[in-house]
XYZ file of C-alpha atoms in Angstrom:
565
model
C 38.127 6.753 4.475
C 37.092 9.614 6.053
C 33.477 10.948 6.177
C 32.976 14.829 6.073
C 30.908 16.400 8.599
C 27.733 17.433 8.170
C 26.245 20.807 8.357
C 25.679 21.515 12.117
C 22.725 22.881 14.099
C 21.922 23.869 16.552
C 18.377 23.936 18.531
C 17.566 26.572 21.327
C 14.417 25.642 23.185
C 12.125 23.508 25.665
C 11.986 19.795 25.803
C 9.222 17.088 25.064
C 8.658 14.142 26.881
C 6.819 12.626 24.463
C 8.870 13.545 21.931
C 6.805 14.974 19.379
C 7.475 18.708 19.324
C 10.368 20.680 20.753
C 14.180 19.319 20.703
C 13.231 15.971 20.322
C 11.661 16.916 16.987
C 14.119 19.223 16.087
C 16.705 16.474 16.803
C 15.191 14.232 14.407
C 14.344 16.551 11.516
C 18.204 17.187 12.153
C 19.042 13.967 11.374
C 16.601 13.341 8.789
C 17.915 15.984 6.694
C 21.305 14.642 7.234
C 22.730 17.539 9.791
C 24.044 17.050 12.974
C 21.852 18.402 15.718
C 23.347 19.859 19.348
C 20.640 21.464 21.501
C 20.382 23.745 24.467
C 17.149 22.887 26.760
C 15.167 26.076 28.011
C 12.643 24.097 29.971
C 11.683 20.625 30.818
C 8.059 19.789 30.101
C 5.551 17.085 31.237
C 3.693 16.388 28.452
C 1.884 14.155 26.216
C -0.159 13.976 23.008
C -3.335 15.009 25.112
C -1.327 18.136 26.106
C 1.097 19.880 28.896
C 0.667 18.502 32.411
C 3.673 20.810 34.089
C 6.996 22.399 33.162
C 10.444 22.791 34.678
C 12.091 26.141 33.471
C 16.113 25.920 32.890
C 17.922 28.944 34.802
C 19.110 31.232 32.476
C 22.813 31.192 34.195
C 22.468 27.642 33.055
C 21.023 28.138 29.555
C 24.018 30.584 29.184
C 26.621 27.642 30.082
C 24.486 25.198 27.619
C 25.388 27.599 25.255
C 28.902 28.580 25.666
C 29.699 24.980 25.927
C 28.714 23.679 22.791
C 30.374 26.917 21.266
C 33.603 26.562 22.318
C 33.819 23.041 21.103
C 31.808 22.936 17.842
C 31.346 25.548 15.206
C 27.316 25.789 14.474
C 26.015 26.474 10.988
C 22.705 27.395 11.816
C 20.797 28.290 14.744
C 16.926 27.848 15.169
C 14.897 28.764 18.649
C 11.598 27.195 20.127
C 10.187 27.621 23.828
C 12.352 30.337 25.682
C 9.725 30.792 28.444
C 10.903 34.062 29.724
C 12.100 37.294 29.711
C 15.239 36.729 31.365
C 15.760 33.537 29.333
C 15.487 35.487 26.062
C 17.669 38.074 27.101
C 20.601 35.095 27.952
C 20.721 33.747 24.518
C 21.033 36.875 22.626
C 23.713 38.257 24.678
C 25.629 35.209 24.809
C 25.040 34.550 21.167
C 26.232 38.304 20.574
C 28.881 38.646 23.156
C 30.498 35.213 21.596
C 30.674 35.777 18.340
C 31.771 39.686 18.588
C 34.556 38.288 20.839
C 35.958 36.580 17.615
C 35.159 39.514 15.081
C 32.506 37.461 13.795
C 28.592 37.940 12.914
C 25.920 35.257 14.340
C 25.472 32.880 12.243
C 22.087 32.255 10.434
C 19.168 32.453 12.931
C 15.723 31.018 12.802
C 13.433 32.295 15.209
C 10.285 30.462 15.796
C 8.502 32.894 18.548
C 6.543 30.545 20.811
C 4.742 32.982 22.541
C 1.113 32.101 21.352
C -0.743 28.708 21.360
C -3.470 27.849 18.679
C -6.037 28.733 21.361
C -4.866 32.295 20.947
C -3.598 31.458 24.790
C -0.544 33.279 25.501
C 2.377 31.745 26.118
C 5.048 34.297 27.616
C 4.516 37.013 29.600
C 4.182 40.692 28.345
C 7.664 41.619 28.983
C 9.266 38.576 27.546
C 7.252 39.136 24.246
C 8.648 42.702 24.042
C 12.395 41.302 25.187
C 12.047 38.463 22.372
C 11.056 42.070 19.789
C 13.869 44.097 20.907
C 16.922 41.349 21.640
C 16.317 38.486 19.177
C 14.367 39.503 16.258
C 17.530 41.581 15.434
C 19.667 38.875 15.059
C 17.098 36.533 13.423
C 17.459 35.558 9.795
C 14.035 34.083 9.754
C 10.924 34.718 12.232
C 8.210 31.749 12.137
C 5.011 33.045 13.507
C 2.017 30.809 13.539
C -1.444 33.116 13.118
C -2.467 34.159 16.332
C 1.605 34.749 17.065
C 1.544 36.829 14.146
C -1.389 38.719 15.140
C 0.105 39.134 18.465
C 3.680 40.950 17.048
C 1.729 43.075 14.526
C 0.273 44.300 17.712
C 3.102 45.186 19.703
C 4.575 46.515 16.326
C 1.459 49.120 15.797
C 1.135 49.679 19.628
C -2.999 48.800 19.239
C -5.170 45.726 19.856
C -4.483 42.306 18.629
C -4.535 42.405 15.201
C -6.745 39.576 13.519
C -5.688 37.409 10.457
C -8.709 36.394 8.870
C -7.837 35.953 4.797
C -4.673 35.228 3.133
C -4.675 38.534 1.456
C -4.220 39.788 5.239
C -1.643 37.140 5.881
C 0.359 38.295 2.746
C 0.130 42.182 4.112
C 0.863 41.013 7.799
C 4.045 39.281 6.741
C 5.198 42.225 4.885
C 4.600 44.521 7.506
C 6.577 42.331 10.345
C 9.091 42.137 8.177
C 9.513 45.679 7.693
C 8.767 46.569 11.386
C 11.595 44.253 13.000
C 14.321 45.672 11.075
C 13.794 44.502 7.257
C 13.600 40.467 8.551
C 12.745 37.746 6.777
C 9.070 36.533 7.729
C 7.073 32.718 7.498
C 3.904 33.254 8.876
C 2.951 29.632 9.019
C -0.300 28.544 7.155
C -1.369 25.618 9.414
C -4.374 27.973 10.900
C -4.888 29.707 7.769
C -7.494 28.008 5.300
C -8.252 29.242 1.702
C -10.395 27.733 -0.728
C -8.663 26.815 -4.537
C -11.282 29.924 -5.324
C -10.499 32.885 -3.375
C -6.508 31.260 -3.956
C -7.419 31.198 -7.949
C -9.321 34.964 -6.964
C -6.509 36.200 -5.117
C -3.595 35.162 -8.666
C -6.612 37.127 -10.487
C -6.008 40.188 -8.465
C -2.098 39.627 -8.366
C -1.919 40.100 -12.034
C -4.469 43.053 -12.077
C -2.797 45.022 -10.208
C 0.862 44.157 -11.390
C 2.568 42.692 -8.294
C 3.974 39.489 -10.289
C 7.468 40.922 -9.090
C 6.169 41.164 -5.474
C 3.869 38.708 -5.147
C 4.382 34.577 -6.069
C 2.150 31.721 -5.725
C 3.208 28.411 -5.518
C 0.956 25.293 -5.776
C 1.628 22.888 -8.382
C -2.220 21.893 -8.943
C -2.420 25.372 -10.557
C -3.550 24.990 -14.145
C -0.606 25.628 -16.285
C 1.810 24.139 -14.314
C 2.349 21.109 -17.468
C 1.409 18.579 -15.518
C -2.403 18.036 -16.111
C -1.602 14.890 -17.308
C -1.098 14.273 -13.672
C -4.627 15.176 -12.151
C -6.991 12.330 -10.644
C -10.214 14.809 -10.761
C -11.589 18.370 -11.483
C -10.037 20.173 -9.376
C -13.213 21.184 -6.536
C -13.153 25.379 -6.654
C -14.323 24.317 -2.887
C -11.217 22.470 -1.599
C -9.376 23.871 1.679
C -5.854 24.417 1.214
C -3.303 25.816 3.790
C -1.342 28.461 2.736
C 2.338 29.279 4.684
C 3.435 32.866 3.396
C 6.909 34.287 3.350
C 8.363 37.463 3.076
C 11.556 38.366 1.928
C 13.215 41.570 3.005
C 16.146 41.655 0.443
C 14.344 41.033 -2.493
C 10.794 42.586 -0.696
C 9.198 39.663 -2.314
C 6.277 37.352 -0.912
C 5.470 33.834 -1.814
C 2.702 31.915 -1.205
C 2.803 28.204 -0.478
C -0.270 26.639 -0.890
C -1.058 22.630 -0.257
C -4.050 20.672 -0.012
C -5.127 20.431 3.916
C -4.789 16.887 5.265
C -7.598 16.096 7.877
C -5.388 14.633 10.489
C -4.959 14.277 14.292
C -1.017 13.844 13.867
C -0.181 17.206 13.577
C 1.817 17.496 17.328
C 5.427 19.487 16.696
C 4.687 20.626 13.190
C 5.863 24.154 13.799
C 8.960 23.139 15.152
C 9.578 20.886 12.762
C 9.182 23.152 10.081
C 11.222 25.625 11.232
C 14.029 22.478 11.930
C 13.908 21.411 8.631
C 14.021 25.431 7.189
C 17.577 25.582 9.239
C 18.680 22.501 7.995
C 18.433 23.888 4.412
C 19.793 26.966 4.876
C 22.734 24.746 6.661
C 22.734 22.882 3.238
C 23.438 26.416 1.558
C 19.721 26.590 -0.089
C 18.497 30.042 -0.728
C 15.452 31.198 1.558
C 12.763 30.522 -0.991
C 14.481 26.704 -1.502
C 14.669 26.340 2.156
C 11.137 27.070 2.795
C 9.877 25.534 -0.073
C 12.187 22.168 0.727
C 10.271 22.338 4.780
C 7.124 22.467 3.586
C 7.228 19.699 1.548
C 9.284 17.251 4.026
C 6.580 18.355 6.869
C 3.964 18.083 4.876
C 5.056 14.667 3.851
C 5.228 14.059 7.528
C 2.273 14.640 8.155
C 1.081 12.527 5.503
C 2.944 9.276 6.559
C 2.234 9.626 10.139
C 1.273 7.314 12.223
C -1.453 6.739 15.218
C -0.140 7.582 18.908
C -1.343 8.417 21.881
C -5.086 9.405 22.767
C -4.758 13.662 21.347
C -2.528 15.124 18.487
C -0.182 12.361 17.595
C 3.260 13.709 15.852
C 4.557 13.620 12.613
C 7.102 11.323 11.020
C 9.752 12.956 11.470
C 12.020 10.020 9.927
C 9.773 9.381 6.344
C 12.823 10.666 4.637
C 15.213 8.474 6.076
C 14.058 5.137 4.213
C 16.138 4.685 1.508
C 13.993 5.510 -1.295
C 14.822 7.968 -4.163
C 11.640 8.237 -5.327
C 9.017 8.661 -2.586
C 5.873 6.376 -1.841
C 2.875 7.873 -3.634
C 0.274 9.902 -1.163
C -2.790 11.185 -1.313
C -1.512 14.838 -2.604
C 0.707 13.587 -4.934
C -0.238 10.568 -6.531
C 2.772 9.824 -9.238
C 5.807 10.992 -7.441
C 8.127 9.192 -9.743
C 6.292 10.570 -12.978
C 6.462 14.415 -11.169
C 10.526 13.907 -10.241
C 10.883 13.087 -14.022
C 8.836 15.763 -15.134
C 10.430 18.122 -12.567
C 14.152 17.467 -13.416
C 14.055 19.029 -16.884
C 11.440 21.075 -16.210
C 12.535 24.168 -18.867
C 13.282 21.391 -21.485
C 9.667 20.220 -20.879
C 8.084 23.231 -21.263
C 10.256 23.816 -24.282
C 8.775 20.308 -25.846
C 5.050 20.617 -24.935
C 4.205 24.503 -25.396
C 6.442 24.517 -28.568
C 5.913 26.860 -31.120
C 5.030 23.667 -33.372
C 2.126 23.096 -31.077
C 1.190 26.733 -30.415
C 0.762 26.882 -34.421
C -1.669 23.682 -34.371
C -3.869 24.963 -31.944
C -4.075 28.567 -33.615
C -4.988 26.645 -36.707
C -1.741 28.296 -38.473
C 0.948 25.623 -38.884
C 1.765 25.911 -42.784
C 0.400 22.151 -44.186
C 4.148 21.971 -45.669
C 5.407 21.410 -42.370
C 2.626 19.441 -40.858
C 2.465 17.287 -44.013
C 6.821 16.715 -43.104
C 6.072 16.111 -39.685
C 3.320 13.048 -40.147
C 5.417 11.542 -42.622
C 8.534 11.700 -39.989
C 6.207 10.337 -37.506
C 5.365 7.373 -39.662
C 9.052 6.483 -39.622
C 9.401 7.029 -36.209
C 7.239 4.905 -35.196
C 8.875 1.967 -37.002
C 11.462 2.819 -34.005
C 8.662 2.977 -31.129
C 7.560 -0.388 -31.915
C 10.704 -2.008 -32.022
C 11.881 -0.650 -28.953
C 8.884 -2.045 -27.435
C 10.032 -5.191 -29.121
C 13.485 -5.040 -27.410
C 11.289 -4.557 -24.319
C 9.254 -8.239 -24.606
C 12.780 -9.203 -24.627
C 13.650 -7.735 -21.256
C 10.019 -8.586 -19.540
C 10.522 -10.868 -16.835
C 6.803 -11.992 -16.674
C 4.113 -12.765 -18.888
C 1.938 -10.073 -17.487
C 5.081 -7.607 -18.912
C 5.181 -9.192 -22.128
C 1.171 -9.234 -22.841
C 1.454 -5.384 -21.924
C 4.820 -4.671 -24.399
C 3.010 -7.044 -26.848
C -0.357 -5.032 -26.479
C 1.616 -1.772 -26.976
C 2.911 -2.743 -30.081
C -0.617 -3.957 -31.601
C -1.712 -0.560 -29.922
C 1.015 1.635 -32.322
C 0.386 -1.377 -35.516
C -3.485 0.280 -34.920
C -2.069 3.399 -34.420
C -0.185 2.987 -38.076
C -3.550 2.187 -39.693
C -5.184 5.544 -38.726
C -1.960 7.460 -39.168
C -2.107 5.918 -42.412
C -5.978 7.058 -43.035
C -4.904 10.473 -41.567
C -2.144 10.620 -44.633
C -4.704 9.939 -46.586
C -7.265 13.118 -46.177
C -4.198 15.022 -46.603
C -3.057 13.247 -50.084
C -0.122 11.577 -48.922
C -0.059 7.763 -50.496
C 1.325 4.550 -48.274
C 4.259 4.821 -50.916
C 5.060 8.599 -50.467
C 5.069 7.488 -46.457
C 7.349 4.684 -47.133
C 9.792 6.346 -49.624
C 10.072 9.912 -47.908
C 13.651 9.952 -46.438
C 14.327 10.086 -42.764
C 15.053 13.507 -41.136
C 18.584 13.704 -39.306
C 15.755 14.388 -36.174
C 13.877 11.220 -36.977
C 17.280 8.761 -37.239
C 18.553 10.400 -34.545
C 15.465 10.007 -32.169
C 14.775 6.754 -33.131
C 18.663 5.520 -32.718
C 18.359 6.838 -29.517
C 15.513 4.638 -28.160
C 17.133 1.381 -29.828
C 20.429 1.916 -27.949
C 18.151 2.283 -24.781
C 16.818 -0.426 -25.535
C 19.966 -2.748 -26.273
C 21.189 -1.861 -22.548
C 20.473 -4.176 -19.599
C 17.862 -1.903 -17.953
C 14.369 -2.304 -19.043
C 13.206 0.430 -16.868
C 15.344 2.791 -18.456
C 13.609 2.079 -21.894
C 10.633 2.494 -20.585
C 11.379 5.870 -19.399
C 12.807 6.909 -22.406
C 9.369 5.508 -24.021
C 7.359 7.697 -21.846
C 8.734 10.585 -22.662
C 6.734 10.441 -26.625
C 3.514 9.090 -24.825
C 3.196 11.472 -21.953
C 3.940 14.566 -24.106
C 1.925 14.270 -26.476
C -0.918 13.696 -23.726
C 0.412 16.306 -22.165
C -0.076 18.535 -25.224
C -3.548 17.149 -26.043
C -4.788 18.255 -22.635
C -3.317 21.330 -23.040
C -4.550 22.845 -26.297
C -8.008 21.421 -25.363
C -8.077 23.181 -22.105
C -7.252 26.436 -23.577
C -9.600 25.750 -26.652
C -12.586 25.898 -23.721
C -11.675 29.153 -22.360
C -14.626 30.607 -24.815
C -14.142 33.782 -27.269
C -10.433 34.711 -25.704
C -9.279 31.519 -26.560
C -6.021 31.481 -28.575
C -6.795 27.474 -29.466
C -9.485 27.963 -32.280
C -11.006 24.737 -32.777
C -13.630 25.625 -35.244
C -12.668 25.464 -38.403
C -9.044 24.022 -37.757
C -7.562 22.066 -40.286
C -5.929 20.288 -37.494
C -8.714 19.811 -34.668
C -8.540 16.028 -35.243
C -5.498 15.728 -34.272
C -6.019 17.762 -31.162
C -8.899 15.331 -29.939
C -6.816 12.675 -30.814
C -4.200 13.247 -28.597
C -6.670 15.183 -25.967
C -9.252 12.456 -26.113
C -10.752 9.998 -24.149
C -8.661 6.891 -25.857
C -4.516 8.555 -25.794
C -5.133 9.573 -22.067
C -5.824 6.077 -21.113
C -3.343 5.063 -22.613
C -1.460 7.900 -20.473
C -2.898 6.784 -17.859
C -1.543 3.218 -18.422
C 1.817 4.274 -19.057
C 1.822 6.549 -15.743
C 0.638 3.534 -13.693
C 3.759 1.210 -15.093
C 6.152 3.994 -14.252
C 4.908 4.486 -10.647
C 4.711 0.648 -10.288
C 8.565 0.171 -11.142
C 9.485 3.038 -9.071
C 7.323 1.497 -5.951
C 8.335 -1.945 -6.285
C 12.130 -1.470 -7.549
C 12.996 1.678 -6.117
C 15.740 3.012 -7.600
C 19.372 4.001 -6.116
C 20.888 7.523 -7.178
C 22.950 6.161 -9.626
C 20.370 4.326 -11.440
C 17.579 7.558 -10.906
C 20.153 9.628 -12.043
C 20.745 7.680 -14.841
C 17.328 7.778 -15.984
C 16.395 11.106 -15.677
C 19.016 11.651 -17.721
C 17.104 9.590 -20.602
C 14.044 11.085 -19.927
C 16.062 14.489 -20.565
C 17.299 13.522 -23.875
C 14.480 11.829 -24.951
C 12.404 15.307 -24.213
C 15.160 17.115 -25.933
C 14.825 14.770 -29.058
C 11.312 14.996 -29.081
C 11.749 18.948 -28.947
C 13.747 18.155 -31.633
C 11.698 16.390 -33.639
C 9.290 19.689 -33.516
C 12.192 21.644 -34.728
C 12.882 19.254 -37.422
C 8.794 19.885 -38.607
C 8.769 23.567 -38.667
C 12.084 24.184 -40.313
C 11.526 21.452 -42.950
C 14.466 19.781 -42.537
């Protein structure tokens, strides 16, 4: 059998001796992210955590052979650059990159530049002239430039022909990118967020002014802890309006479109070669065929992660783990920032279908207060039936426990739903619908189909897989109980009018302090399973595909309400 090659690419810049930053991080993101790395060393450096003791520079007559060799041997998807030290350097690799690939009729292939010119310090890092040769040579062939602040400040400089420019908000990080972009010849530009701090306020404040002034088609921001994102259910705390986040920002020439990645800030020492391996793990994904946005979206999150799993080396700024993605785990290990990674991939991979299900038009009518009692009065007496179905699945599922600890909690969750029948039943009651009108109403195509579903779950060998497809009821519903609550507080603008609503009990029921603990519960079991029997990508993708039909039955099942059927 023969394996296919991997996407191949190839790194352009100075080497670390401790290994953290430079080719021996770009090496490893490389490999992490399953491409095959070749590099070309600019310069050899003495170095450590603590910082740079002496460096070696690489003649550029030698630089040029580095390059032509691995050319002439292996074809290159991608190339990203790091440390070029100097003018003469710079000049090398674009004109070999150019004169090579014109030689064949051919354009360069996709190039990240990450223009390490600057340190954090502000100290700068190549001389005048090299800074201007890296402008007028390689930022023309670049697919990507990844500035950090004060590099960014530095270019807008030499682009305006004035004093160094001074990022200082993310407002002026969002026009800087934009205007790099536009000055180096309509280029893609990441100015990279790691020196850049916002608050969740002035990032909520800046969305405000987004949609003011219109610029939802030019301006995006991503950060999944924004409310309204369907995953509340998900939140440990109140969000603090106080929090620091970092913010990366890119700019898009094509599409002139900028997007704003924001992520809580991890207080951390380890944070030695995170630059370059961001812009690694960017190249990889464009290698992979990603779009831009996917590709920088896809970095962040594997450097971030990174960062998060690092571990303690050295006396200074340890690096990241380069290799966290590398254990064989389809579902990640929980971290700080994101607490239920299993519960979020499910969530995540039917997304649409999710949104569909828990902001349905069923629900929208509850919380207005305008649902027509016809077809709430069809939809409890559905729900009766169907939870006939819930509780024997949960049956089938004491059957499948392998310990007593599973059992008591399957057995607790059906005494939970028998408890649950009683109020249901009460609930029928207010709205003069008799324990034999429940009992004789027919099943709904909707409810027989649902609950079919979840019993032939439940008759295969998996028990995680029934669980999943159980989930999907209890964590939308919670899901919709936080929402309509949280838009019921938003005062006189509030579409969700509890006062008065026919149907505010069943609001707090599902928003209240007893159904989200029972979330909470159910979250915990997930995550648990996924920790302690992680899953291979048959058997993940075998249950996300339950948890996708099981949110398209319950959308179903809304359906099935509102059209009386």
């Amino acid at each position: 059998m023969t394996t296919s090659t991997p996407p191949i690419v190839s790194t352009i810049a100075g080497s670390d001796s401790s290994g953290g930053a430079g080719i021996q991080a770009d090496l490893k993101t490389f490999a992490a992210l399953n491409c095959y790395g070749t590099s070309i060393i600019t310069a050899l450096t003495a170095q450590n955590t603590t910082g740079v003791q002496d460096v070696s520079p690489v003649s550029p007559e030698f630089v040029k052979k580095q390059i032509e060799s691995v050319l002439s041997d292996i074809q290159v998807s991608v190339f990203k650059t790091g440390m070029l030290h100097d003018a003469a350097v710079i000049h090398e690799v674009a004109s070999t990159l150019k004169s090579f690939y014109n030689s064949r009729n051919d354009t360069v292939p996709p190039l990240i530049v990450d223009p390490v010119c600057v340190s954090t310090s502000g100290h700068t890092l190549l001389q005048e002239d090299a800074v201007q040769t890296l402008i007028d040579e390689l930022f023309p062939l670049a697919t990507l430039i990844t500035p950090n602040k004060a590099e960014a400040d530095l270019l807008l400089s030499k682009a305006r022909g004035h004093d160094r420019y001074k990022i200082s908000t993310i407002i002026d990080s969002q026009a800087v990118a934009m205007d790099l972009g536009r000055s180096f010849g309509s280029t893609n530009v990441l100015i990279k967020g790691g020196h850049i701090s916002a608050t969740v306020r002035e990032l909520e404040r800046f969305k405000e002014l987004i949609v003011k002034g219109n610029f939802q088609k030019r301006i995006n921001v991503e950060w999944d802890a924004i409310p309204g994102q369907n995953m509340e259910i998900l939140r440990r705390n109140e969000i603090d309006l106080d929090d620091e986040l970092v913010v990366d920002v890119l700019y898009e020439a094509q599409s002139n479109l900028t997007t704003l990645f924001a992520r809580p800030r991890i207080h951390t020492t380890s944070t030695h070669g995170t630059g370059c391996t961001l812009s690694a793990a960017i190249a990889c994904y464009i290698a992979q065929g990603f779009t831009m946005l996917e590709s920088v979206r896809l970095a962040i999150a594997y450097t971030q992660t990174g960062i998060e799993n690092a571990f303690p080396l050295g006396h200074g700024h340890g690096p990241l783990n380069h290799l966290h993605s590398v254990q064989q785990r389809q579902v990640p290990l929980p971290t700080s920032s994101n607490p239920y990674p299993f519960t979020k991939a499910l969530i995540a991979s039917h997304a649409d279908l999710w949104k569909e299900y828990v902001e349905h038009s069923f629900v929208r009518q509850v919380g207005e207060g305008t649902l027509r009692e016809e077809c709430f009065v069809h939809f409890i007496k559905q729900d009766y039936h169907y939870l006939k179905y819930y509780a024997r699945a949960y049956g089938l599922l004491v059957a499948k426990s392998h310990s007593f600890d599973a059992i008591q909690t399957a057995t607790q969750t059906i005494l939970n739903i028998l408890n649950e029948v009683k109020m249901h039943k009460s609930f029928c009651e207010e709205w003069g619908i008799s324990n034999e009108q429940l009992e004789t109403a027919p099943e709904s195509p909707a409810t027989m189909a649902y609950g079919s579903y979840l019993l032939n779950v439940g008759l295969q060998g998996d028990g995680a897989k029934l669980l999943v497809a159980l989930a999907a009821c209890l964590l939308g519903y919670g899901e919709v109980g936080l929402w309509l609550i949280s838009e019921a507080s938003k005062g006189k603008d509030a579409w969700v009018k509890m006062e008065g609503n026919k149907y505010r009990k069943w609001i707090e029921d599902y928003g209240g302090e007893s159904y989200q603990s029972a979330v909470k519960t159910g979250i915990d079991i997930l995550e648990t399973i996924a920790r302690e029997d992680p899953p291979s990508q048959k058997r993940f993708d075998e249950w996300k595909e339950v948890w996708g039909m099981c949110t398209k039955l319950e959308r179903n099942f809304w359906d099935m309400a509102l059209e009386l059927s």
